[in-house]
């Protein structure tokens, strides 16, 4: 993010019915199913969707062979849960083409633990975690409000209050920052798929109260900066309107552009894949640093090499807001948490079917759940960090 203190900044979100997000949810529903059979299952799956078609690609290793009929059932149920029952894309009759195969033996050899080595990373790469004090969730404000608008619309679409809306939607929130903190909305954009009989004004009347409910009191933008369905019509949507693919909404999944992203997607991947697990632990560490009062903004970068258990590098940046030297914070987090793939999974208890729920409305900024979902959002390292940093 800019080093300026006065500026405007924009983030976007997409709904669970956006074609790319639908694909993320299908991929993660399958991750959950495989992990429910085998906590050490390996998955790397991509989903593609277009008019009347869903394709599954990727590699699997599991203690059980899963019949294709079961995989197809999970695909259809996920589409049904999102709400697609439209001409051209209906959960009952969409074609499902499954092209999953066994995990590469060469990859497995690098990842598996052996007599002479710990479990290695499932790939090379860089991962980032970020936290700031702009919201109670310690998330950047623009992405947080973008998610919340769409989430509330989806809840009322599912319960019938907004039955005139269809699943596909996008939001975009632009905030004004003063002295480095958000103070009001500059503009808001919301596009939602809708029933054919609704006019643009009808959609605006339906949607505007939801936006006003989410945006903090006194922050709402001027009416002429509120753009709802700006093209005038959004009846054709979902995979009929635009093809979807797993992993194309990585900025929506993380920090809305307010922090760097290593480039790797999350959905479809089991937690041996550091694209996912290391990004989660980096968020956990950054959030606890901010929660401990050691900084008001914190970025953490981790890097890994395939087959190697320990991170190649650990980088901490508190953006000039730190209450302790960054090298001290770095030393503290590496002393408190084992950042090997195995250590991350054990610390956050990640070998569980907890990923389907992450695949829409952001992987971060969510409340930790009783069954271990969103364990990377816990603030349980605060006292240990404060003590370690001194």
mmCIF file of C-alpha atoms in Angstrom:
data_model
loop_
_atom_site.group_PDB
_atom_site.id
_atom_site.type_symbol
_atom_site.label_atom_id
_atom_site.label_comp_id
_atom_site.label_asym_id
_atom_site.label_seq_id
_atom_site.Cartn_x
_atom_site.Cartn_y
_atom_site.Cartn_z
ATOM 1 C CA UNK A 1 0.000 0.000 0.000
ATOM 2 C CA UNK A 2 1.048 3.612 -0.538
ATOM 3 C CA UNK A 3 3.350 5.278 1.986
ATOM 4 C CA UNK A 4 1.206 8.415 1.692
ATOM 5 C CA UNK A 5 -0.995 9.276 4.648
ATOM 6 C CA UNK A 6 -3.848 10.928 2.696
ATOM 7 C CA UNK A 7 -5.225 8.986 -0.275
ATOM 8 C CA UNK A 8 -8.109 6.887 -1.604
ATOM 9 C CA UNK A 9 -7.884 3.098 -1.813
ATOM 10 C CA UNK A 10 -10.154 0.485 -3.429
ATOM 11 C CA UNK A 11 -10.785 -3.226 -2.869
ATOM 12 C CA UNK A 12 -13.277 -5.579 -4.484
ATOM 13 C CA UNK A 13 -15.050 -8.778 -3.521
ATOM 14 C CA UNK A 14 -17.141 -11.289 -5.446
ATOM 15 C CA UNK A 15 -20.058 -13.403 -4.269
ATOM 16 C CA UNK A 16 -20.219 -17.163 -3.819
ATOM 17 C CA UNK A 17 -22.035 -17.294 -7.170
ATOM 18 C CA UNK A 18 -19.269 -15.615 -9.139
ATOM 19 C CA UNK A 19 -17.982 -18.242 -11.618
ATOM 20 C CA UNK A 20 -14.441 -18.252 -10.199
ATOM 21 C CA UNK A 21 -15.717 -18.460 -6.624
ATOM 22 C CA UNK A 22 -18.080 -21.289 -7.538
ATOM 23 C CA UNK A 23 -15.038 -23.186 -8.825
ATOM 24 C CA UNK A 24 -13.109 -22.443 -5.618
ATOM 25 C CA UNK A 25 -15.987 -23.825 -3.564
ATOM 26 C CA UNK A 26 -16.214 -27.011 -5.617
ATOM 27 C CA UNK A 27 -12.467 -27.575 -5.280
ATOM 28 C CA UNK A 28 -12.536 -26.991 -1.521
ATOM 29 C CA UNK A 29 -15.649 -29.137 -1.011
ATOM 30 C CA UNK A 30 -13.611 -31.971 -2.512
ATOM 31 C CA UNK A 31 -10.588 -31.132 -0.331
ATOM 32 C CA UNK A 32 -12.854 -31.440 2.704
ATOM 33 C CA UNK A 33 -14.254 -34.766 1.558
ATOM 34 C CA UNK A 34 -10.817 -36.277 0.995
ATOM 35 C CA UNK A 35 -9.571 -34.992 4.359
ATOM 36 C CA UNK A 36 -12.656 -36.477 6.041
ATOM 37 C CA UNK A 37 -11.558 -39.872 4.676
ATOM 38 C CA UNK A 38 -7.841 -39.397 5.265
ATOM 39 C CA UNK A 39 -6.368 -36.521 7.349
ATOM 40 C CA UNK A 40 -3.147 -36.886 5.361
ATOM 41 C CA UNK A 41 -4.749 -36.896 1.917
ATOM 42 C CA UNK A 42 -2.957 -34.905 -0.770
ATOM 43 C CA UNK A 43 -5.048 -32.802 -3.119
ATOM 44 C CA UNK A 44 -4.249 -30.334 -5.865
ATOM 45 C CA UNK A 45 -7.453 -29.761 -7.791
ATOM 46 C CA UNK A 46 -8.668 -27.181 -10.259
ATOM 47 C CA UNK A 47 -12.288 -26.720 -11.295
ATOM 48 C CA UNK A 48 -13.435 -25.064 -14.513
ATOM 49 C CA UNK A 49 -17.026 -24.052 -15.235
ATOM 50 C CA UNK A 50 -18.854 -22.693 -18.245
ATOM 51 C CA UNK A 51 -22.317 -22.995 -19.780
ATOM 52 C CA UNK A 52 -23.674 -26.423 -18.882
ATOM 53 C CA UNK A 53 -20.265 -27.823 -17.944
ATOM 54 C CA UNK A 54 -17.970 -28.395 -14.966
ATOM 55 C CA UNK A 55 -14.540 -29.990 -15.323
ATOM 56 C CA UNK A 56 -12.261 -31.279 -12.553
ATOM 57 C CA UNK A 57 -8.507 -31.508 -13.104
ATOM 58 C CA UNK A 58 -5.665 -32.396 -10.778
ATOM 59 C CA UNK A 59 -3.974 -34.945 -8.583
ATOM 60 C CA UNK A 60 -5.012 -36.879 -5.492
ATOM 61 C CA UNK A 61 -3.485 -39.191 -2.935
ATOM 62 C CA UNK A 62 -5.833 -40.766 -0.415
ATOM 63 C CA UNK A 63 -6.153 -43.935 1.642
ATOM 64 C CA UNK A 64 -9.393 -44.688 -0.197
ATOM 65 C CA UNK A 65 -10.427 -44.644 -3.840
ATOM 66 C CA UNK A 66 -13.424 -42.353 -4.216
ATOM 67 C CA UNK A 67 -15.983 -43.398 -6.864
ATOM 68 C CA UNK A 68 -16.598 -40.842 -9.585
ATOM 69 C CA UNK A 69 -20.284 -40.923 -8.687
ATOM 70 C CA UNK A 70 -19.438 -39.569 -5.223
ATOM 71 C CA UNK A 71 -17.251 -36.808 -6.660
ATOM 72 C CA UNK A 72 -20.049 -35.837 -9.043
ATOM 73 C CA UNK A 73 -22.527 -35.790 -6.149
ATOM 74 C CA UNK A 74 -20.317 -33.347 -4.240
ATOM 75 C CA UNK A 75 -20.011 -31.104 -7.312
ATOM 76 C CA UNK A 76 -23.764 -30.992 -7.837
ATOM 77 C CA UNK A 77 -24.503 -30.379 -4.150
ATOM 78 C CA UNK A 78 -22.071 -27.454 -4.073
ATOM 79 C CA UNK A 79 -23.718 -25.878 -7.123
ATOM 80 C CA UNK A 80 -27.137 -26.416 -5.519
ATOM 81 C CA UNK A 81 -25.999 -24.841 -2.237
ATOM 82 C CA UNK A 82 -24.899 -21.712 -4.099
ATOM 83 C CA UNK A 83 -28.287 -21.547 -5.805
ATOM 84 C CA UNK A 84 -27.743 -22.234 -9.488
ATOM 85 C CA UNK A 85 -30.996 -23.443 -11.013
ATOM 86 C CA UNK A 86 -30.971 -21.332 -14.150
ATOM 87 C CA UNK A 87 -31.223 -22.093 -17.832
ATOM 88 C CA UNK A 88 -27.778 -23.033 -19.082
ATOM 89 C CA UNK A 89 -26.405 -23.911 -15.638
ATOM 90 C CA UNK A 90 -28.499 -26.067 -13.311
ATOM 91 C CA UNK A 91 -27.144 -28.350 -10.612
ATOM 92 C CA UNK A 92 -29.346 -31.223 -11.806
ATOM 93 C CA UNK A 93 -28.238 -31.451 -15.421
ATOM 94 C CA UNK A 94 -24.841 -29.728 -15.725
ATOM 95 C CA UNK A 95 -22.263 -32.025 -17.357
ATOM 96 C CA UNK A 96 -19.505 -33.029 -14.904
ATOM 97 C CA UNK A 97 -16.231 -34.241 -16.446
ATOM 98 C CA UNK A 98 -13.730 -35.697 -13.945
ATOM 99 C CA UNK A 99 -10.044 -35.851 -14.827
ATOM 100 C CA UNK A 100 -8.329 -36.469 -11.470
ATOM 101 C CA UNK A 101 -5.258 -38.705 -11.216
ATOM 102 C CA UNK A 102 -2.809 -39.887 -8.572
ATOM 103 C CA UNK A 103 -0.219 -37.525 -7.128
ATOM 104 C CA UNK A 104 3.121 -37.461 -8.911
ATOM 105 C CA UNK A 105 5.608 -39.841 -7.295
ATOM 106 C CA UNK A 106 8.347 -37.237 -7.769
ATOM 107 C CA UNK A 107 6.386 -34.623 -5.804
ATOM 108 C CA UNK A 108 5.432 -37.152 -3.124
ATOM 109 C CA UNK A 109 9.084 -38.126 -2.672
ATOM 110 C CA UNK A 110 10.035 -34.524 -1.881
ATOM 111 C CA UNK A 111 7.148 -33.920 0.490
ATOM 112 C CA UNK A 112 7.022 -37.180 2.451
ATOM 113 C CA UNK A 113 8.952 -37.475 5.681
ATOM 114 C CA UNK A 114 11.617 -40.185 5.818
ATOM 115 C CA UNK A 115 14.168 -41.693 8.157
ATOM 116 C CA UNK A 116 16.615 -38.886 7.430
ATOM 117 C CA UNK A 117 14.332 -35.880 6.901
ATOM 118 C CA UNK A 118 11.211 -34.115 8.097
ATOM 119 C CA UNK A 119 8.252 -33.588 5.801
ATOM 120 C CA UNK A 120 9.119 -31.072 3.097
ATOM 121 C CA UNK A 121 7.146 -28.238 1.534
ATOM 122 C CA UNK A 122 4.821 -29.263 -1.274
ATOM 123 C CA UNK A 123 6.186 -26.561 -3.552
ATOM 124 C CA UNK A 124 8.555 -23.624 -3.680
ATOM 125 C CA UNK A 125 7.214 -20.110 -3.329
ATOM 126 C CA UNK A 126 6.679 -16.979 -1.274
ATOM 127 C CA UNK A 127 3.700 -16.359 1.005
ATOM 128 C CA UNK A 128 2.546 -13.194 2.763
ATOM 129 C CA UNK A 129 0.476 -12.495 5.845
ATOM 130 C CA UNK A 130 -0.880 -9.096 6.839
ATOM 131 C CA UNK A 131 -2.825 -7.417 9.624
ATOM 132 C CA UNK A 132 -3.707 -3.820 10.505
ATOM 133 C CA UNK A 133 -5.871 -2.013 13.019
ATOM 134 C CA UNK A 134 -8.431 -0.582 10.566
ATOM 135 C CA UNK A 135 -11.195 -2.976 11.685
ATOM 136 C CA UNK A 136 -11.970 -5.120 14.742
ATOM 137 C CA UNK A 137 -10.991 -8.145 12.645
ATOM 138 C CA UNK A 138 -7.556 -6.544 12.076
ATOM 139 C CA UNK A 139 -8.229 -6.525 8.328
ATOM 140 C CA UNK A 140 -7.972 -3.724 5.775
ATOM 141 C CA UNK A 141 -11.291 -1.882 5.798
ATOM 142 C CA UNK A 142 -12.069 -1.786 2.062
ATOM 143 C CA UNK A 143 -11.934 -5.559 1.539
ATOM 144 C CA UNK A 144 -13.738 -6.181 4.830
ATOM 145 C CA UNK A 145 -16.755 -4.039 3.863
ATOM 146 C CA UNK A 146 -16.739 -5.382 0.303
ATOM 147 C CA UNK A 147 -17.080 -8.925 1.684
ATOM 148 C CA UNK A 148 -19.746 -7.991 4.231
ATOM 149 C CA UNK A 149 -22.044 -6.344 1.690
ATOM 150 C CA UNK A 150 -22.081 -9.441 -0.505
ATOM 151 C CA UNK A 151 -22.352 -11.836 2.419
ATOM 152 C CA UNK A 152 -25.478 -10.112 3.745
ATOM 153 C CA UNK A 153 -27.053 -10.050 0.291
ATOM 154 C CA UNK A 154 -26.370 -13.784 -0.090
ATOM 155 C CA UNK A 155 -27.880 -14.586 3.320
ATOM 156 C CA UNK A 156 -31.141 -12.880 2.396
ATOM 157 C CA UNK A 157 -31.134 -14.388 -1.093
ATOM 158 C CA UNK A 158 -30.919 -17.843 0.488
ATOM 159 C CA UNK A 159 -33.674 -17.188 3.054
ATOM 160 C CA UNK A 160 -36.012 -15.791 0.401
ATOM 161 C CA UNK A 161 -35.985 -12.127 1.430
ATOM 162 C CA UNK A 162 -34.144 -11.256 -1.791
ATOM 163 C CA UNK A 163 -35.608 -13.971 -4.018
ATOM 164 C CA UNK A 164 -35.423 -11.593 -7.002
ATOM 165 C CA UNK A 165 -31.613 -11.800 -6.942
ATOM 166 C CA UNK A 166 -29.503 -14.529 -8.551
ATOM 167 C CA UNK A 167 -26.152 -15.856 -7.242
ATOM 168 C CA UNK A 168 -23.591 -13.850 -9.247
ATOM 169 C CA UNK A 169 -22.463 -10.509 -7.771
ATOM 170 C CA UNK A 170 -19.460 -8.212 -7.307
ATOM 171 C CA UNK A 171 -18.761 -5.320 -4.944
ATOM 172 C CA UNK A 172 -16.121 -2.603 -4.841
ATOM 173 C CA UNK A 173 -15.486 -0.163 -2.009
ATOM 174 C CA UNK A 174 -13.260 2.911 -2.285
ATOM 175 C CA UNK A 175 -12.312 4.566 0.997
ATOM 176 C CA UNK A 176 -10.794 7.944 1.827
ATOM 177 C CA UNK A 177 -7.736 7.733 4.098
ATOM 178 C CA UNK A 178 -6.590 10.588 6.296
ATOM 179 C CA UNK A 179 -3.414 10.318 8.345
ATOM 180 C CA UNK A 180 -3.208 6.684 7.285
ATOM 181 C CA UNK A 181 -6.660 5.686 8.580
ATOM 182 C CA UNK A 182 -9.963 5.278 6.690
ATOM 183 C CA UNK A 183 -12.512 7.998 7.473
ATOM 184 C CA UNK A 184 -15.331 7.579 4.901
ATOM 185 C CA UNK A 185 -16.385 5.949 1.650
ATOM 186 C CA UNK A 186 -15.462 7.776 -1.521
ATOM 187 C CA UNK A 187 -17.491 5.523 -3.851
ATOM 188 C CA UNK A 188 -19.149 2.116 -3.869
ATOM 189 C CA UNK A 189 -19.920 -0.179 -6.806
ATOM 190 C CA UNK A 190 -22.290 -3.148 -6.596
ATOM 191 C CA UNK A 191 -23.326 -5.355 -9.496
ATOM 192 C CA UNK A 192 -25.727 -8.227 -8.888
ATOM 193 C CA UNK A 193 -27.448 -10.718 -11.129
ATOM 194 C CA UNK A 194 -31.214 -10.298 -10.938
ATOM 195 C CA UNK A 195 -34.574 -11.509 -12.221
ATOM 196 C CA UNK A 196 -35.427 -10.267 -15.686
ATOM 197 C CA UNK A 197 -38.456 -8.250 -14.592
ATOM 198 C CA UNK A 198 -36.423 -5.956 -12.306
ATOM 199 C CA UNK A 199 -35.361 -2.536 -13.555
ATOM 200 C CA UNK A 200 -32.077 -0.900 -12.611
ATOM 201 C CA UNK A 201 -33.988 1.337 -10.193
ATOM 202 C CA UNK A 202 -35.692 -1.703 -8.635
ATOM 203 C CA UNK A 203 -32.302 -3.290 -7.995
ATOM 204 C CA UNK A 204 -30.973 -0.060 -6.521
ATOM 205 C CA UNK A 205 -33.910 0.164 -4.110
ATOM 206 C CA UNK A 206 -33.330 -3.431 -2.996
ATOM 207 C CA UNK A 207 -29.577 -3.165 -2.551
ATOM 208 C CA UNK A 208 -28.945 0.304 -1.115
ATOM 209 C CA UNK A 209 -30.193 -0.501 2.444
ATOM 210 C CA UNK A 210 -27.754 -3.416 2.680
ATOM 211 C CA UNK A 211 -24.834 -1.204 1.749
ATOM 212 C CA UNK A 212 -25.902 1.467 4.238
ATOM 213 C CA UNK A 213 -26.159 -1.181 6.969
ATOM 214 C CA UNK A 214 -22.578 -2.414 6.407
ATOM 215 C CA UNK A 215 -20.771 0.896 5.910
ATOM 216 C CA UNK A 216 -20.016 2.576 9.281
ATOM 217 C CA UNK A 217 -22.306 5.356 10.422
ATOM 218 C CA UNK A 218 -21.379 8.648 8.770
ATOM 219 C CA UNK A 219 -19.130 6.974 6.170
ATOM 220 C CA UNK A 220 -21.626 6.514 3.331
ATOM 221 C CA UNK A 221 -20.599 7.993 0.000
ATOM 222 C CA UNK A 222 -22.639 10.567 -1.898
ATOM 223 C CA UNK A 223 -25.596 9.152 -3.816
ATOM 224 C CA UNK A 224 -24.001 10.032 -7.158
ATOM 225 C CA UNK A 225 -20.937 7.963 -6.159
ATOM 226 C CA UNK A 226 -23.064 4.870 -5.452
ATOM 227 C CA UNK A 227 -23.041 2.742 -8.607
ATOM 228 C CA UNK A 228 -25.501 -0.174 -8.535
ATOM 229 C CA UNK A 229 -25.613 -2.327 -11.674
ATOM 230 C CA UNK A 230 -23.998 0.481 -13.676
ATOM 231 C CA UNK A 231 -24.444 -1.350 -17.019
ATOM 232 C CA UNK A 232 -28.219 -1.175 -16.428
ATOM 233 C CA UNK A 233 -28.897 -4.927 -16.688
ATOM 234 C CA UNK A 234 -27.353 -8.104 -15.225
ATOM 235 C CA UNK A 235 -29.681 -11.028 -15.991
ATOM 236 C CA UNK A 236 -27.201 -13.376 -17.691
ATOM 237 C CA UNK A 237 -24.668 -14.377 -15.058
ATOM 238 C CA UNK A 238 -22.663 -17.154 -13.466
ATOM 239 C CA UNK A 239 -20.833 -19.629 -15.717
ATOM 240 C CA UNK A 240 -23.325 -18.855 -18.510
ATOM 241 C CA UNK A 241 -22.097 -15.271 -18.624
ATOM 242 C CA UNK A 242 -18.404 -15.890 -17.968
ATOM 243 C CA UNK A 243 -16.273 -19.015 -17.514
ATOM 244 C CA UNK A 244 -14.926 -19.740 -14.039
ATOM 245 C CA UNK A 245 -11.668 -21.264 -12.826
ATOM 246 C CA UNK A 246 -10.225 -22.141 -9.413
ATOM 247 C CA UNK A 247 -7.633 -19.704 -8.102
ATOM 248 C CA UNK A 248 -8.388 -16.586 -10.126
ATOM 249 C CA UNK A 249 -9.540 -14.439 -7.198
ATOM 250 C CA UNK A 250 -6.461 -14.523 -4.975
ATOM 251 C CA UNK A 251 -6.611 -10.819 -4.083
ATOM 252 C CA UNK A 252 -10.271 -11.158 -3.124
ATOM 253 C CA UNK A 253 -9.232 -14.168 -1.001
ATOM 254 C CA UNK A 254 -6.607 -12.213 0.947
ATOM 255 C CA UNK A 255 -6.251 -8.467 1.575
ATOM 256 C CA UNK A 256 -7.871 -6.724 -1.364
ATOM 257 C CA UNK A 257 -4.558 -5.402 -2.643
ATOM 258 C CA UNK A 258 -3.635 -3.727 0.652
ATOM 259 C CA UNK A 259 -0.721 -6.150 1.096
ATOM 260 C CA UNK A 260 1.532 -8.192 -1.200
ATOM 261 C CA UNK A 261 0.482 -11.631 -2.435
ATOM 262 C CA UNK A 262 2.917 -14.414 -3.228
ATOM 263 C CA UNK A 263 0.904 -15.507 -6.252
ATOM 264 C CA UNK A 264 -0.253 -18.959 -5.166
ATOM 265 C CA UNK A 265 -3.958 -19.762 -4.877
ATOM 266 C CA UNK A 266 -5.425 -21.599 -1.891
ATOM 267 C CA UNK A 267 -8.513 -23.515 -2.950
ATOM 268 C CA UNK A 268 -8.176 -27.137 -4.010
ATOM 269 C CA UNK A 269 -4.948 -27.624 -2.048
ATOM 270 C CA UNK A 270 -4.362 -29.723 1.045
ATOM 271 C CA UNK A 271 -2.331 -28.155 3.888
ATOM 272 C CA UNK A 272 1.001 -29.701 2.852
ATOM 273 C CA UNK A 273 0.853 -27.110 0.074
ATOM 274 C CA UNK A 274 2.589 -24.092 1.562
ATOM 275 C CA UNK A 275 0.749 -21.823 -0.857
ATOM 276 C CA UNK A 276 -2.119 -22.377 1.549
ATOM 277 C CA UNK A 277 -0.760 -23.350 4.958
ATOM 278 C CA UNK A 278 2.139 -20.875 5.038
ATOM 279 C CA UNK A 279 -0.127 -18.010 3.930
ATOM 280 C CA UNK A 280 -2.466 -18.942 6.770
ATOM 281 C CA UNK A 281 0.298 -19.062 9.389
ATOM 282 C CA UNK A 282 1.715 -15.765 8.098
ATOM 283 C CA UNK A 283 -1.701 -14.153 8.620
ATOM 284 C CA UNK A 284 -1.885 -15.724 12.097
ATOM 285 C CA UNK A 285 1.512 -14.322 13.046
ATOM 286 C CA UNK A 286 0.866 -10.860 11.606
ATOM 287 C CA UNK A 287 -2.513 -10.688 13.352
ATOM 288 C CA UNK A 288 -1.002 -11.644 16.692
ATOM 289 C CA UNK A 289 1.780 -9.066 16.267
ATOM 290 C CA UNK A 290 -0.834 -6.331 15.771
ATOM 291 C CA UNK A 291 -3.091 -7.807 18.456
ATOM 292 C CA UNK A 292 -0.176 -7.741 20.898
ATOM 293 C CA UNK A 293 0.279 -4.015 20.313
ATOM 294 C CA UNK A 294 3.707 -4.512 18.754
ATOM 295 C CA UNK A 295 2.611 -2.657 15.599
ATOM 296 C CA UNK A 296 -0.507 -1.172 14.011
ATOM 297 C CA UNK A 297 0.406 -2.694 10.624
ATOM 298 C CA UNK A 298 2.441 -5.829 9.995
ATOM 299 C CA UNK A 299 3.463 -7.737 6.879
ATOM 300 C CA UNK A 300 5.187 -11.113 7.159
ATOM 301 C CA UNK A 301 6.782 -12.950 4.240
ATOM 302 C CA UNK A 302 7.786 -16.616 4.326
ATOM 303 C CA UNK A 303 9.579 -18.507 1.556
ATOM 304 C CA UNK A 304 10.002 -22.233 0.949
ATOM 305 C CA UNK A 305 11.724 -24.712 -1.361
ATOM 306 C CA UNK A 306 10.010 -27.917 -2.453
ATOM 307 C CA UNK A 307 11.037 -30.861 -0.321
ATOM 308 C CA UNK A 308 12.722 -28.670 2.345
ATOM 309 C CA UNK A 309 11.063 -28.490 5.741
ATOM 310 C CA UNK A 310 12.262 -25.163 7.139
ATOM 311 C CA UNK A 311 11.459 -21.808 5.550
ATOM 312 C CA UNK A 312 14.228 -20.348 3.435
ATOM 313 C CA UNK A 313 13.496 -16.872 4.797
ATOM 314 C CA UNK A 314 11.322 -15.027 7.309
ATOM 315 C CA UNK A 315 10.745 -11.287 6.808
ATOM 316 C CA UNK A 316 8.836 -8.887 9.079
ATOM 317 C CA UNK A 317 7.830 -5.341 8.134
ATOM 318 C CA UNK A 318 5.892 -3.141 10.547
ATOM 319 C CA UNK A 319 5.758 -0.182 8.142
ATOM 320 C CA UNK A 320 7.201 2.265 10.635
ATOM 321 C CA UNK A 321 4.531 1.472 13.238
ATOM 322 C CA UNK A 322 6.510 -1.044 15.278
ATOM 323 C CA UNK A 323 6.850 -0.770 19.053
ATOM 324 C CA UNK A 324 9.775 -3.196 18.925
ATOM 325 C CA UNK A 325 12.606 -3.747 16.408
ATOM 326 C CA UNK A 326 11.542 -5.907 13.484
ATOM 327 C CA UNK A 327 14.441 -8.319 13.989
ATOM 328 C CA UNK A 328 13.238 -8.882 17.550
ATOM 329 C CA UNK A 329 9.718 -9.663 16.302
ATOM 330 C CA UNK A 330 11.144 -12.015 13.687
ATOM 331 C CA UNK A 331 13.214 -13.832 16.301
ATOM 332 C CA UNK A 332 10.168 -14.094 18.565
ATOM 333 C CA UNK A 333 7.833 -15.614 15.993
ATOM 334 C CA UNK A 334 10.403 -18.154 14.800
ATOM 335 C CA UNK A 335 11.120 -19.192 18.390
ATOM 336 C CA UNK A 336 7.423 -19.599 19.233
ATOM 337 C CA UNK A 337 6.110 -21.374 16.124
ATOM 338 C CA UNK A 338 7.612 -24.229 14.107
ATOM 339 C CA UNK A 339 7.297 -22.930 10.551
ATOM 340 C CA UNK A 340 7.909 -26.253 8.843
ATOM 341 C CA UNK A 341 4.884 -27.571 6.884
ATOM 342 C CA UNK A 342 4.313 -30.203 9.573
ATOM 343 C CA UNK A 343 4.751 -27.631 12.358
ATOM 344 C CA UNK A 344 2.256 -25.262 10.731
ATOM 345 C CA UNK A 345 -0.337 -27.991 10.292
ATOM 346 C CA UNK A 346 0.037 -29.163 13.867
ATOM 347 C CA UNK A 347 -0.006 -25.657 15.367
ATOM 348 C CA UNK A 348 -3.183 -24.683 13.504
ATOM 349 C CA UNK A 349 -4.625 -28.241 13.434
ATOM 350 C CA UNK A 350 -5.136 -28.064 9.712
ATOM 351 C CA UNK A 351 -5.570 -31.750 8.775
ATOM 352 C CA UNK A 352 -9.320 -31.413 9.049
ATOM 353 C CA UNK A 353 -12.205 -30.779 6.639
ATOM 354 C CA UNK A 354 -12.419 -27.032 7.330
ATOM 355 C CA UNK A 355 -11.762 -25.492 3.930
ATOM 356 C CA UNK A 356 -15.068 -25.336 2.057
ATOM 357 C CA UNK A 357 -16.186 -22.419 4.221
ATOM 358 C CA UNK A 358 -13.077 -20.411 3.322
ATOM 359 C CA UNK A 359 -13.788 -20.389 -0.412
ATOM 360 C CA UNK A 360 -16.158 -17.389 -0.419
ATOM 361 C CA UNK A 361 -15.990 -14.008 1.360
ATOM 362 C CA UNK A 362 -12.316 -14.217 2.238
ATOM 363 C CA UNK A 363 -9.934 -16.645 3.895
ATOM 364 C CA UNK A 364 -8.997 -14.035 6.507
ATOM 365 C CA UNK A 365 -10.840 -11.760 8.905
ATOM 366 C CA UNK A 366 -13.272 -14.500 9.909
ATOM 367 C CA UNK A 367 -14.129 -15.691 13.420
ATOM 368 C CA UNK A 368 -12.407 -18.867 14.671
ATOM 369 C CA UNK A 369 -14.907 -21.736 14.861
ATOM 370 C CA UNK A 370 -15.435 -24.495 17.413
ATOM 371 C CA UNK A 371 -14.438 -27.300 15.034
ATOM 372 C CA UNK A 372 -11.128 -25.639 14.157
ATOM 373 C CA UNK A 373 -12.268 -23.604 11.193
ATOM 374 C CA UNK A 374 -10.300 -20.367 10.758
ATOM 375 C CA UNK A 375 -7.848 -21.415 13.477
ATOM 376 C CA UNK A 376 -5.362 -18.987 11.899
ATOM 377 C CA UNK A 377 -7.569 -16.117 13.127
ATOM 378 C CA UNK A 378 -6.987 -16.887 16.809
ATOM 379 C CA UNK A 379 -5.262 -14.295 18.982
ATOM 380 C CA UNK A 380 -3.643 -16.843 21.286
ATOM 381 C CA UNK A 381 -0.009 -15.844 20.857
ATOM 382 C CA UNK A 382 -0.256 -12.333 22.259
ATOM 383 C CA UNK A 383 1.215 -12.862 25.734
ATOM 384 C CA UNK A 384 3.984 -15.126 24.462
ATOM 385 C CA UNK A 385 4.947 -12.555 21.821
ATOM 386 C CA UNK A 386 4.983 -9.698 24.310
ATOM 387 C CA UNK A 387 7.166 -11.724 26.673
ATOM 388 C CA UNK A 388 9.526 -12.884 23.916
ATOM 389 C CA UNK A 389 10.009 -9.386 22.545
ATOM 390 C CA UNK A 390 10.382 -7.926 26.015
#
